[in-house]
């Protein structure tokens, strides 16, 4: 990358000192900090590799044992000790409690648990489509043209079929889309008719600070819309929040 004619103020990712960089990609203030960071990165990678090798050795050691502790069982199954205790409490996995702080699990019991609970793929239930609309019926129902119909169908992945040269559309999918579209339109109409307050107007009306208003908006999930940099808050949602308590 070529040297920029503009300098950039940055902070060194190693020592934290502020410096002037010639390139936006520069991360360190000097070659010395860059070297330290590189050595630290290599050291972390080596530690991670050593940890992986240790975990593999532990797992191999556990595999060879016939009686395991809860921690060793968790290592063998690749789950947490809490998950192992969950299996024990539900009776899914058998174990022997030698004392209040010592639980031992047979390897044969683990194998029996795994053999008794094989994974079964759930087949997705597909409802057969028996009712259809023609393209003309869909266009009349939704009030759209041919291009609008295909745009909506492609966006919502409507199933279709050809029958004697005519395109038939799934009635269930079309009706579901119409219900959702009409609900959104009604909500928009109500929203257009509703009264909104800007943040300064709400602060003046209810006599609260900006921090208090933000707290109420988040706590009570007050509906609001953002128009550019202006936030408009729905008044009918704010009135119950600031209403005096009923004794």
PDB file of C-alpha atoms in Angstrom:
ATOM      1  CA  UNK A   1       0.000   0.000   0.000  1.00  0.00           C
ATOM      2  CA  UNK A   2       1.430   3.381  -1.008  1.00  0.00           C
ATOM      3  CA  UNK A   3       2.113   6.105   1.506  1.00  0.00           C
ATOM      4  CA  UNK A   4      -0.806   8.473   2.036  1.00  0.00           C
ATOM      5  CA  UNK A   5      -0.416  12.232   1.753  1.00  0.00           C
ATOM      6  CA  UNK A   6      -2.716  12.553   4.778  1.00  0.00           C
ATOM      7  CA  UNK A   7      -1.579  11.595   8.260  1.00  0.00           C
ATOM      8  CA  UNK A   8      -3.800   9.724  10.720  1.00  0.00           C
ATOM      9  CA  UNK A   9      -3.856   9.970  14.490  1.00  0.00           C
ATOM     10  CA  UNK A  10      -3.922   6.479  15.992  1.00  0.00           C
ATOM     11  CA  UNK A  11      -3.258   4.678  19.248  1.00  0.00           C
ATOM     12  CA  UNK A  12      -0.690   1.888  19.452  1.00  0.00           C
ATOM     13  CA  UNK A  13      -2.346  -1.486  20.033  1.00  0.00           C
ATOM     14  CA  UNK A  14       0.633  -2.644  22.123  1.00  0.00           C
ATOM     15  CA  UNK A  15       1.773   0.218  24.361  1.00  0.00           C
ATOM     16  CA  UNK A  16      -1.309   2.460  24.071  1.00  0.00           C
ATOM     17  CA  UNK A  17       0.687   5.543  23.076  1.00  0.00           C
ATOM     18  CA  UNK A  18      -0.781   8.007  20.611  1.00  0.00           C
ATOM     19  CA  UNK A  19       1.132   8.475  17.355  1.00  0.00           C
ATOM     20  CA  UNK A  20       0.842   9.894  13.843  1.00  0.00           C
ATOM     21  CA  UNK A  21       0.513   7.172  11.190  1.00  0.00           C
ATOM     22  CA  UNK A  22       1.172   7.511   7.472  1.00  0.00           C
ATOM     23  CA  UNK A  23      -1.195   4.635   6.607  1.00  0.00           C
ATOM     24  CA  UNK A  24      -4.634   3.722   7.901  1.00  0.00           C
ATOM     25  CA  UNK A  25      -3.562   0.097   8.337  1.00  0.00           C
ATOM     26  CA  UNK A  26      -0.734   0.898  10.778  1.00  0.00           C
ATOM     27  CA  UNK A  27      -1.395  -0.637  14.194  1.00  0.00           C
ATOM     28  CA  UNK A  28       1.795   0.051  16.161  1.00  0.00           C
ATOM     29  CA  UNK A  29       3.793   3.176  16.926  1.00  0.00           C
ATOM     30  CA  UNK A  30       7.230   1.623  16.337  1.00  0.00           C
ATOM     31  CA  UNK A  31       9.058  -1.420  15.062  1.00  0.00           C
ATOM     32  CA  UNK A  32       9.774  -2.359  18.670  1.00  0.00           C
ATOM     33  CA  UNK A  33       6.040  -2.507  19.581  1.00  0.00           C
ATOM     34  CA  UNK A  34       5.324  -4.389  16.364  1.00  0.00           C
ATOM     35  CA  UNK A  35       7.951  -6.992  17.314  1.00  0.00           C
ATOM     36  CA  UNK A  36       6.557  -7.372  20.818  1.00  0.00           C
ATOM     37  CA  UNK A  37       3.037  -7.827  19.425  1.00  0.00           C
ATOM     38  CA  UNK A  38       4.214 -10.431  16.906  1.00  0.00           C
ATOM     39  CA  UNK A  39       6.022 -12.439  19.602  1.00  0.00           C
ATOM     40  CA  UNK A  40       2.963 -12.248  21.874  1.00  0.00           C
ATOM     41  CA  UNK A  41       0.741 -13.499  19.038  1.00  0.00           C
ATOM     42  CA  UNK A  42       3.069 -16.449  18.331  1.00  0.00           C
ATOM     43  CA  UNK A  43       3.232 -17.237  22.034  1.00  0.00           C
ATOM     44  CA  UNK A  44      -0.559 -17.323  22.286  1.00  0.00           C
ATOM     45  CA  UNK A  45      -0.764 -19.625  19.279  1.00  0.00           C
ATOM     46  CA  UNK A  46       1.768 -22.002  20.826  1.00  0.00           C
ATOM     47  CA  UNK A  47      -0.124 -22.003  24.135  1.00  0.00           C
ATOM     48  CA  UNK A  48      -3.370 -22.787  22.280  1.00  0.00           C
ATOM     49  CA  UNK A  49      -1.683 -25.695  20.463  1.00  0.00           C
ATOM     50  CA  UNK A  50      -0.290 -27.019  23.753  1.00  0.00           C
ATOM     51  CA  UNK A  51      -3.752 -26.777  25.324  1.00  0.00           C
ATOM     52  CA  UNK A  52      -5.274 -28.709  22.411  1.00  0.00           C
ATOM     53  CA  UNK A  53      -2.602 -31.387  22.700  1.00  0.00           C
ATOM     54  CA  UNK A  54      -3.226 -31.628  26.449  1.00  0.00           C
ATOM     55  CA  UNK A  55      -6.986 -31.988  25.922  1.00  0.00           C
ATOM     56  CA  UNK A  56      -6.437 -34.739  23.349  1.00  0.00           C
ATOM     57  CA  UNK A  57      -4.127 -36.560  25.758  1.00  0.00           C
ATOM     58  CA  UNK A  58      -6.678 -36.256  28.564  1.00  0.00           C
ATOM     59  CA  UNK A  59      -9.414 -37.604  26.322  1.00  0.00           C
ATOM     60  CA  UNK A  60      -7.262 -40.550  25.257  1.00  0.00           C
ATOM     61  CA  UNK A  61      -6.446 -41.301  28.901  1.00  0.00           C
ATOM     62  CA  UNK A  62     -10.149 -41.178  29.807  1.00  0.00           C
ATOM     63  CA  UNK A  63     -11.090 -43.521  26.942  1.00  0.00           C
ATOM     64  CA  UNK A  64      -8.883 -46.231  28.372  1.00  0.00           C
ATOM     65  CA  UNK A  65     -10.526 -46.125  31.833  1.00  0.00           C
ATOM     66  CA  UNK A  66     -13.501 -48.295  32.800  1.00  0.00           C
ATOM     67  CA  UNK A  67     -14.686 -46.189  35.754  1.00  0.00           C
ATOM     68  CA  UNK A  68     -14.885 -42.414  35.382  1.00  0.00           C
ATOM     69  CA  UNK A  69     -15.548 -39.360  37.500  1.00  0.00           C
ATOM     70  CA  UNK A  70     -18.116 -36.740  36.510  1.00  0.00           C
ATOM     71  CA  UNK A  71     -15.419 -34.467  35.092  1.00  0.00           C
ATOM     72  CA  UNK A  72     -13.879 -37.304  33.089  1.00  0.00           C
ATOM     73  CA  UNK A  73     -17.324 -38.239  31.763  1.00  0.00           C
ATOM     74  CA  UNK A  74     -17.816 -34.647  30.645  1.00  0.00           C
ATOM     75  CA  UNK A  75     -14.437 -34.759  28.866  1.00  0.00           C
ATOM     76  CA  UNK A  76     -15.319 -38.037  27.155  1.00  0.00           C
ATOM     77  CA  UNK A  77     -18.724 -36.804  25.951  1.00  0.00           C
ATOM     78  CA  UNK A  78     -17.512 -33.304  25.118  1.00  0.00           C
ATOM     79  CA  UNK A  79     -20.070 -31.596  27.379  1.00  0.00           C
ATOM     80  CA  UNK A  80     -19.980 -29.651  30.638  1.00  0.00           C
ATOM     81  CA  UNK A  81     -20.059 -31.229  34.091  1.00  0.00           C
ATOM     82  CA  UNK A  82     -23.398 -29.501  34.665  1.00  0.00           C
ATOM     83  CA  UNK A  83     -24.822 -31.321  31.656  1.00  0.00           C
ATOM     84  CA  UNK A  84     -23.542 -34.626  33.071  1.00  0.00           C
ATOM     85  CA  UNK A  85     -25.284 -33.941  36.382  1.00  0.00           C
ATOM     86  CA  UNK A  86     -28.440 -33.192  34.397  1.00  0.00           C
ATOM     87  CA  UNK A  87     -28.223 -36.655  32.812  1.00  0.00           C
ATOM     88  CA  UNK A  88     -27.761 -38.187  36.244  1.00  0.00           C
ATOM     89  CA  UNK A  89     -30.688 -36.324  37.834  1.00  0.00           C
ATOM     90  CA  UNK A  90     -33.027 -37.278  34.965  1.00  0.00           C
ATOM     91  CA  UNK A  91     -32.019 -40.929  35.254  1.00  0.00           C
ATOM     92  CA  UNK A  92     -30.683 -40.989  31.681  1.00  0.00           C
ATOM     93  CA  UNK A  93     -27.232 -42.016  32.874  1.00  0.00           C
ATOM     94  CA  UNK A  94     -26.614 -44.472  35.718  1.00  0.00           C
ATOM     95  CA  UNK A  95     -23.973 -43.729  38.370  1.00  0.00           C
ATOM     96  CA  UNK A  96     -22.773 -44.818  41.794  1.00  0.00           C
ATOM     97  CA  UNK A  97     -22.479 -42.308  44.627  1.00  0.00           C
ATOM     98  CA  UNK A  98     -19.632 -43.376  46.901  1.00  0.00           C
ATOM     99  CA  UNK A  99     -19.902 -40.343  49.174  1.00  0.00           C
ATOM    100  CA  UNK A 100     -21.400 -36.857  49.252  1.00  0.00           C
ATOM    101  CA  UNK A 101     -18.503 -35.588  47.105  1.00  0.00           C
ATOM    102  CA  UNK A 102     -17.593 -38.638  45.071  1.00  0.00           C
ATOM    103  CA  UNK A 103     -19.604 -39.998  42.127  1.00  0.00           C
ATOM    104  CA  UNK A 104     -18.341 -42.664  39.767  1.00  0.00           C
ATOM    105  CA  UNK A 105     -19.756 -43.700  36.397  1.00  0.00           C
ATOM    106  CA  UNK A 106     -19.072 -46.947  34.559  1.00  0.00           C
ATOM    107  CA  UNK A 107     -17.925 -46.733  30.968  1.00  0.00           C
ATOM    108  CA  UNK A 108     -20.398 -49.524  30.140  1.00  0.00           C
ATOM    109  CA  UNK A 109     -23.262 -47.360  31.472  1.00  0.00           C
ATOM    110  CA  UNK A 110     -22.186 -44.519  29.189  1.00  0.00           C
ATOM    111  CA  UNK A 111     -22.138 -46.864  26.183  1.00  0.00           C
ATOM    112  CA  UNK A 112     -25.561 -48.240  27.166  1.00  0.00           C
ATOM    113  CA  UNK A 113     -26.978 -44.695  27.356  1.00  0.00           C
ATOM    114  CA  UNK A 114     -25.641 -43.833  23.914  1.00  0.00           C
ATOM    115  CA  UNK A 115     -26.954 -47.074  22.409  1.00  0.00           C
ATOM    116  CA  UNK A 116     -30.401 -46.561  23.957  1.00  0.00           C
ATOM    117  CA  UNK A 117     -30.834 -43.052  22.511  1.00  0.00           C
ATOM    118  CA  UNK A 118     -29.904 -43.150  18.809  1.00  0.00           C
ATOM    119  CA  UNK A 119     -30.475 -39.995  16.830  1.00  0.00           C
ATOM    120  CA  UNK A 120     -33.659 -40.094  14.802  1.00  0.00           C
ATOM    121  CA  UNK A 121     -34.141 -37.656  12.000  1.00  0.00           C
ATOM    122  CA  UNK A 122     -37.421 -35.823  12.170  1.00  0.00           C
ATOM    123  CA  UNK A 123     -39.211 -35.889   8.893  1.00  0.00           C
ATOM    124  CA  UNK A 124     -40.732 -32.557   8.007  1.00  0.00           C
ATOM    125  CA  UNK A 125     -44.465 -32.796   7.607  1.00  0.00           C
ATOM    126  CA  UNK A 126     -45.436 -31.304   4.274  1.00  0.00           C
ATOM    127  CA  UNK A 127     -49.066 -30.371   3.931  1.00  0.00           C
ATOM    128  CA  UNK A 128     -50.423 -31.250   0.504  1.00  0.00           C
ATOM    129  CA  UNK A 129     -51.687 -28.328  -1.552  1.00  0.00           C
ATOM    130  CA  UNK A 130     -55.174 -29.022  -2.867  1.00  0.00           C
ATOM    131  CA  UNK A 131     -56.726 -25.541  -3.316  1.00  0.00           C
ATOM    132  CA  UNK A 132     -55.464 -23.063  -5.876  1.00  0.00           C
ATOM    133  CA  UNK A 133     -56.146 -19.621  -7.334  1.00  0.00           C
ATOM    134  CA  UNK A 134     -55.674 -18.760 -10.965  1.00  0.00           C
ATOM    135  CA  UNK A 135     -53.445 -15.788 -11.818  1.00  0.00           C
ATOM    136  CA  UNK A 136     -56.525 -13.711 -12.685  1.00  0.00           C
ATOM    137  CA  UNK A 137     -58.158 -14.474  -9.327  1.00  0.00           C
ATOM    138  CA  UNK A 138     -54.966 -13.542  -7.413  1.00  0.00           C
ATOM    139  CA  UNK A 139     -54.623 -10.247  -9.301  1.00  0.00           C
ATOM    140  CA  UNK A 140     -58.257  -9.357  -8.542  1.00  0.00           C
ATOM    141  CA  UNK A 141     -57.907 -10.389  -4.891  1.00  0.00           C
ATOM    142  CA  UNK A 142     -54.721  -8.405  -4.250  1.00  0.00           C
ATOM    143  CA  UNK A 143     -55.357  -5.577  -6.690  1.00  0.00           C
ATOM    144  CA  UNK A 144     -52.053  -5.974  -8.550  1.00  0.00           C
ATOM    145  CA  UNK A 145     -50.986  -6.496 -12.128  1.00  0.00           C
ATOM    146  CA  UNK A 146     -49.230  -9.460 -13.674  1.00  0.00           C
ATOM    147  CA  UNK A 147     -45.710  -8.170 -12.948  1.00  0.00           C
ATOM    148  CA  UNK A 148     -46.728  -7.286  -9.385  1.00  0.00           C
ATOM    149  CA  UNK A 149     -48.132 -10.775  -8.897  1.00  0.00           C
ATOM    150  CA  UNK A 150     -44.899 -12.475  -9.955  1.00  0.00           C
ATOM    151  CA  UNK A 151     -42.805 -10.101  -7.847  1.00  0.00           C
ATOM    152  CA  UNK A 152     -44.839 -10.913  -4.721  1.00  0.00           C
ATOM    153  CA  UNK A 153     -44.853 -14.638  -5.534  1.00  0.00           C
ATOM    154  CA  UNK A 154     -41.073 -14.786  -6.010  1.00  0.00           C
ATOM    155  CA  UNK A 155     -40.415 -12.784  -2.839  1.00  0.00           C
ATOM    156  CA  UNK A 156     -42.679 -14.979  -0.692  1.00  0.00           C
ATOM    157  CA  UNK A 157     -41.859 -18.281  -2.471  1.00  0.00           C
ATOM    158  CA  UNK A 158     -45.424 -19.189  -3.358  1.00  0.00           C
ATOM    159  CA  UNK A 159     -45.860 -22.736  -4.682  1.00  0.00           C
ATOM    160  CA  UNK A 160     -47.369 -22.892  -8.150  1.00  0.00           C
ATOM    161  CA  UNK A 161     -48.253 -25.427 -10.806  1.00  0.00           C
ATOM    162  CA  UNK A 162     -49.193 -25.444 -14.468  1.00  0.00           C
ATOM    163  CA  UNK A 163     -52.508 -26.985 -15.452  1.00  0.00           C
ATOM    164  CA  UNK A 164     -53.691 -26.931 -19.069  1.00  0.00           C
ATOM    165  CA  UNK A 165     -51.645 -23.858 -19.864  1.00  0.00           C
ATOM    166  CA  UNK A 166     -52.741 -21.902 -16.779  1.00  0.00           C
ATOM    167  CA  UNK A 167     -50.624 -21.001 -13.742  1.00  0.00           C
ATOM    168  CA  UNK A 168     -52.232 -21.974 -10.456  1.00  0.00           C
ATOM    169  CA  UNK A 169     -51.128 -20.496  -7.103  1.00  0.00           C
ATOM    170  CA  UNK A 170     -51.478 -22.056  -3.643  1.00  0.00           C
ATOM    171  CA  UNK A 171     -54.645 -20.635  -2.067  1.00  0.00           C
ATOM    172  CA  UNK A 172     -53.284 -21.057   1.463  1.00  0.00           C
ATOM    173  CA  UNK A 173     -50.173 -18.995   0.737  1.00  0.00           C
ATOM    174  CA  UNK A 174     -52.092 -16.258  -1.080  1.00  0.00           C
ATOM    175  CA  UNK A 175     -54.677 -15.920   1.692  1.00  0.00           C
ATOM    176  CA  UNK A 176     -51.953 -15.835   4.361  1.00  0.00           C
ATOM    177  CA  UNK A 177     -50.121 -13.061   2.494  1.00  0.00           C
ATOM    178  CA  UNK A 178     -53.337 -11.032   2.102  1.00  0.00           C
ATOM    179  CA  UNK A 179     -54.146 -11.268   5.824  1.00  0.00           C
ATOM    180  CA  UNK A 180     -50.653 -10.067   6.785  1.00  0.00           C
ATOM    181  CA  UNK A 181     -50.671  -7.281   4.180  1.00  0.00           C
ATOM    182  CA  UNK A 182     -54.075  -5.991   5.289  1.00  0.00           C
ATOM    183  CA  UNK A 183     -52.967  -6.053   8.943  1.00  0.00           C
ATOM    184  CA  UNK A 184     -49.860  -3.985   8.104  1.00  0.00           C
ATOM    185  CA  UNK A 185     -51.974  -1.491   6.172  1.00  0.00           C
ATOM    186  CA  UNK A 186     -54.405  -1.079   9.071  1.00  0.00           C
ATOM    187  CA  UNK A 187     -51.520  -0.612  11.486  1.00  0.00           C
ATOM    188  CA  UNK A 188     -50.007   2.036   9.209  1.00  0.00           C
ATOM    189  CA  UNK A 189     -53.316   3.867   8.955  1.00  0.00           C
ATOM    190  CA  UNK A 190     -53.651   3.907  12.733  1.00  0.00           C
ATOM    191  CA  UNK A 191     -50.042   5.034  13.030  1.00  0.00           C
ATOM    192  CA  UNK A 192     -50.639   7.910  10.590  1.00  0.00           C
ATOM    193  CA  UNK A 193     -53.654   9.033  12.611  1.00  0.00           C
ATOM    194  CA  UNK A 194     -51.904   8.684  15.983  1.00  0.00           C
ATOM    195  CA  UNK A 195     -50.272  11.608  17.744  1.00  0.00           C
ATOM    196  CA  UNK A 196     -46.493  11.585  18.114  1.00  0.00           C
ATOM    197  CA  UNK A 197     -44.200  13.678  20.269  1.00  0.00           C
ATOM    198  CA  UNK A 198     -40.585  14.557  19.644  1.00  0.00           C
ATOM    199  CA  UNK A 199     -38.092  14.027  22.460  1.00  0.00           C
ATOM    200  CA  UNK A 200     -38.045  17.713  23.523  1.00  0.00           C
ATOM    201  CA  UNK A 201     -41.859  17.831  23.404  1.00  0.00           C
ATOM    202  CA  UNK A 202     -42.146  14.711  25.568  1.00  0.00           C
ATOM    203  CA  UNK A 203     -39.615  16.058  28.085  1.00  0.00           C
ATOM    204  CA  UNK A 204     -41.536  19.360  28.362  1.00  0.00           C
ATOM    205  CA  UNK A 205     -44.974  17.709  28.570  1.00  0.00           C
ATOM    206  CA  UNK A 206     -44.101  15.115  31.218  1.00  0.00           C
ATOM    207  CA  UNK A 207     -41.437  17.112  33.070  1.00  0.00           C
ATOM    208  CA  UNK A 208     -38.640  14.551  32.813  1.00  0.00           C
ATOM    209  CA  UNK A 209     -34.995  14.535  31.796  1.00  0.00           C
ATOM    210  CA  UNK A 210     -33.595  12.860  28.679  1.00  0.00           C
ATOM    211  CA  UNK A 211     -32.131  10.009  30.738  1.00  0.00           C
ATOM    212  CA  UNK A 212     -35.457   9.417  32.485  1.00  0.00           C
ATOM    213  CA  UNK A 213     -37.304   9.421  29.157  1.00  0.00           C
ATOM    214  CA  UNK A 214     -34.825   6.947  27.636  1.00  0.00           C
ATOM    215  CA  UNK A 215     -35.262   4.697  30.661  1.00  0.00           C
ATOM    216  CA  UNK A 216     -39.059   4.665  30.298  1.00  0.00           C
ATOM    217  CA  UNK A 217     -38.873   4.057  26.550  1.00  0.00           C
ATOM    218  CA  UNK A 218     -36.729   0.951  27.051  1.00  0.00           C
ATOM    219  CA  UNK A 219     -38.456  -0.346  30.187  1.00  0.00           C
ATOM    220  CA  UNK A 220     -42.021  -0.073  28.896  1.00  0.00           C
ATOM    221  CA  UNK A 221     -41.231  -0.762  25.220  1.00  0.00           C
ATOM    222  CA  UNK A 222     -42.837   2.469  24.043  1.00  0.00           C
ATOM    223  CA  UNK A 223     -43.385   2.524  20.294  1.00  0.00           C
ATOM    224  CA  UNK A 224     -41.437   5.141  18.360  1.00  0.00           C
ATOM    225  CA  UNK A 225     -40.348   5.912  14.825  1.00  0.00           C
ATOM    226  CA  UNK A 226     -37.190   7.539  13.545  1.00  0.00           C
ATOM    227  CA  UNK A 227     -37.426  10.100  10.761  1.00  0.00           C
ATOM    228  CA  UNK A 228     -33.893  11.084   9.830  1.00  0.00           C
ATOM    229  CA  UNK A 229     -32.350  12.364  13.061  1.00  0.00           C
ATOM    230  CA  UNK A 230     -35.708  13.012  14.754  1.00  0.00           C
ATOM    231  CA  UNK A 231     -37.298  10.423  17.043  1.00  0.00           C
ATOM    232  CA  UNK A 232     -41.096  10.560  17.307  1.00  0.00           C
ATOM    233  CA  UNK A 233     -42.695   8.822  20.299  1.00  0.00           C
ATOM    234  CA  UNK A 234     -46.273   7.525  20.308  1.00  0.00           C
ATOM    235  CA  UNK A 235     -48.240   9.630  22.813  1.00  0.00           C
ATOM    236  CA  UNK A 236     -50.825   6.955  23.686  1.00  0.00           C
ATOM    237  CA  UNK A 237     -47.957   4.721  24.879  1.00  0.00           C
ATOM    238  CA  UNK A 238     -46.411   7.474  27.012  1.00  0.00           C
ATOM    239  CA  UNK A 239     -49.608   8.599  28.762  1.00  0.00           C
ATOM    240  CA  UNK A 240     -50.044   5.396  30.856  1.00  0.00           C
ATOM    241  CA  UNK A 241     -46.366   5.463  31.857  1.00  0.00           C
ATOM    242  CA  UNK A 242     -46.576   8.982  33.334  1.00  0.00           C
ATOM    243  CA  UNK A 243     -50.160   8.688  34.595  1.00  0.00           C
ATOM    244  CA  UNK A 244     -50.542   9.113  38.378  1.00  0.00           C
ATOM    245  CA  UNK A 245     -51.019   5.856  40.306  1.00  0.00           C
ATOM    246  CA  UNK A 246     -54.564   4.795  41.125  1.00  0.00           C
ATOM    247  CA  UNK A 247     -55.057   4.311  44.864  1.00  0.00           C
TER     248      UNK A 247
END
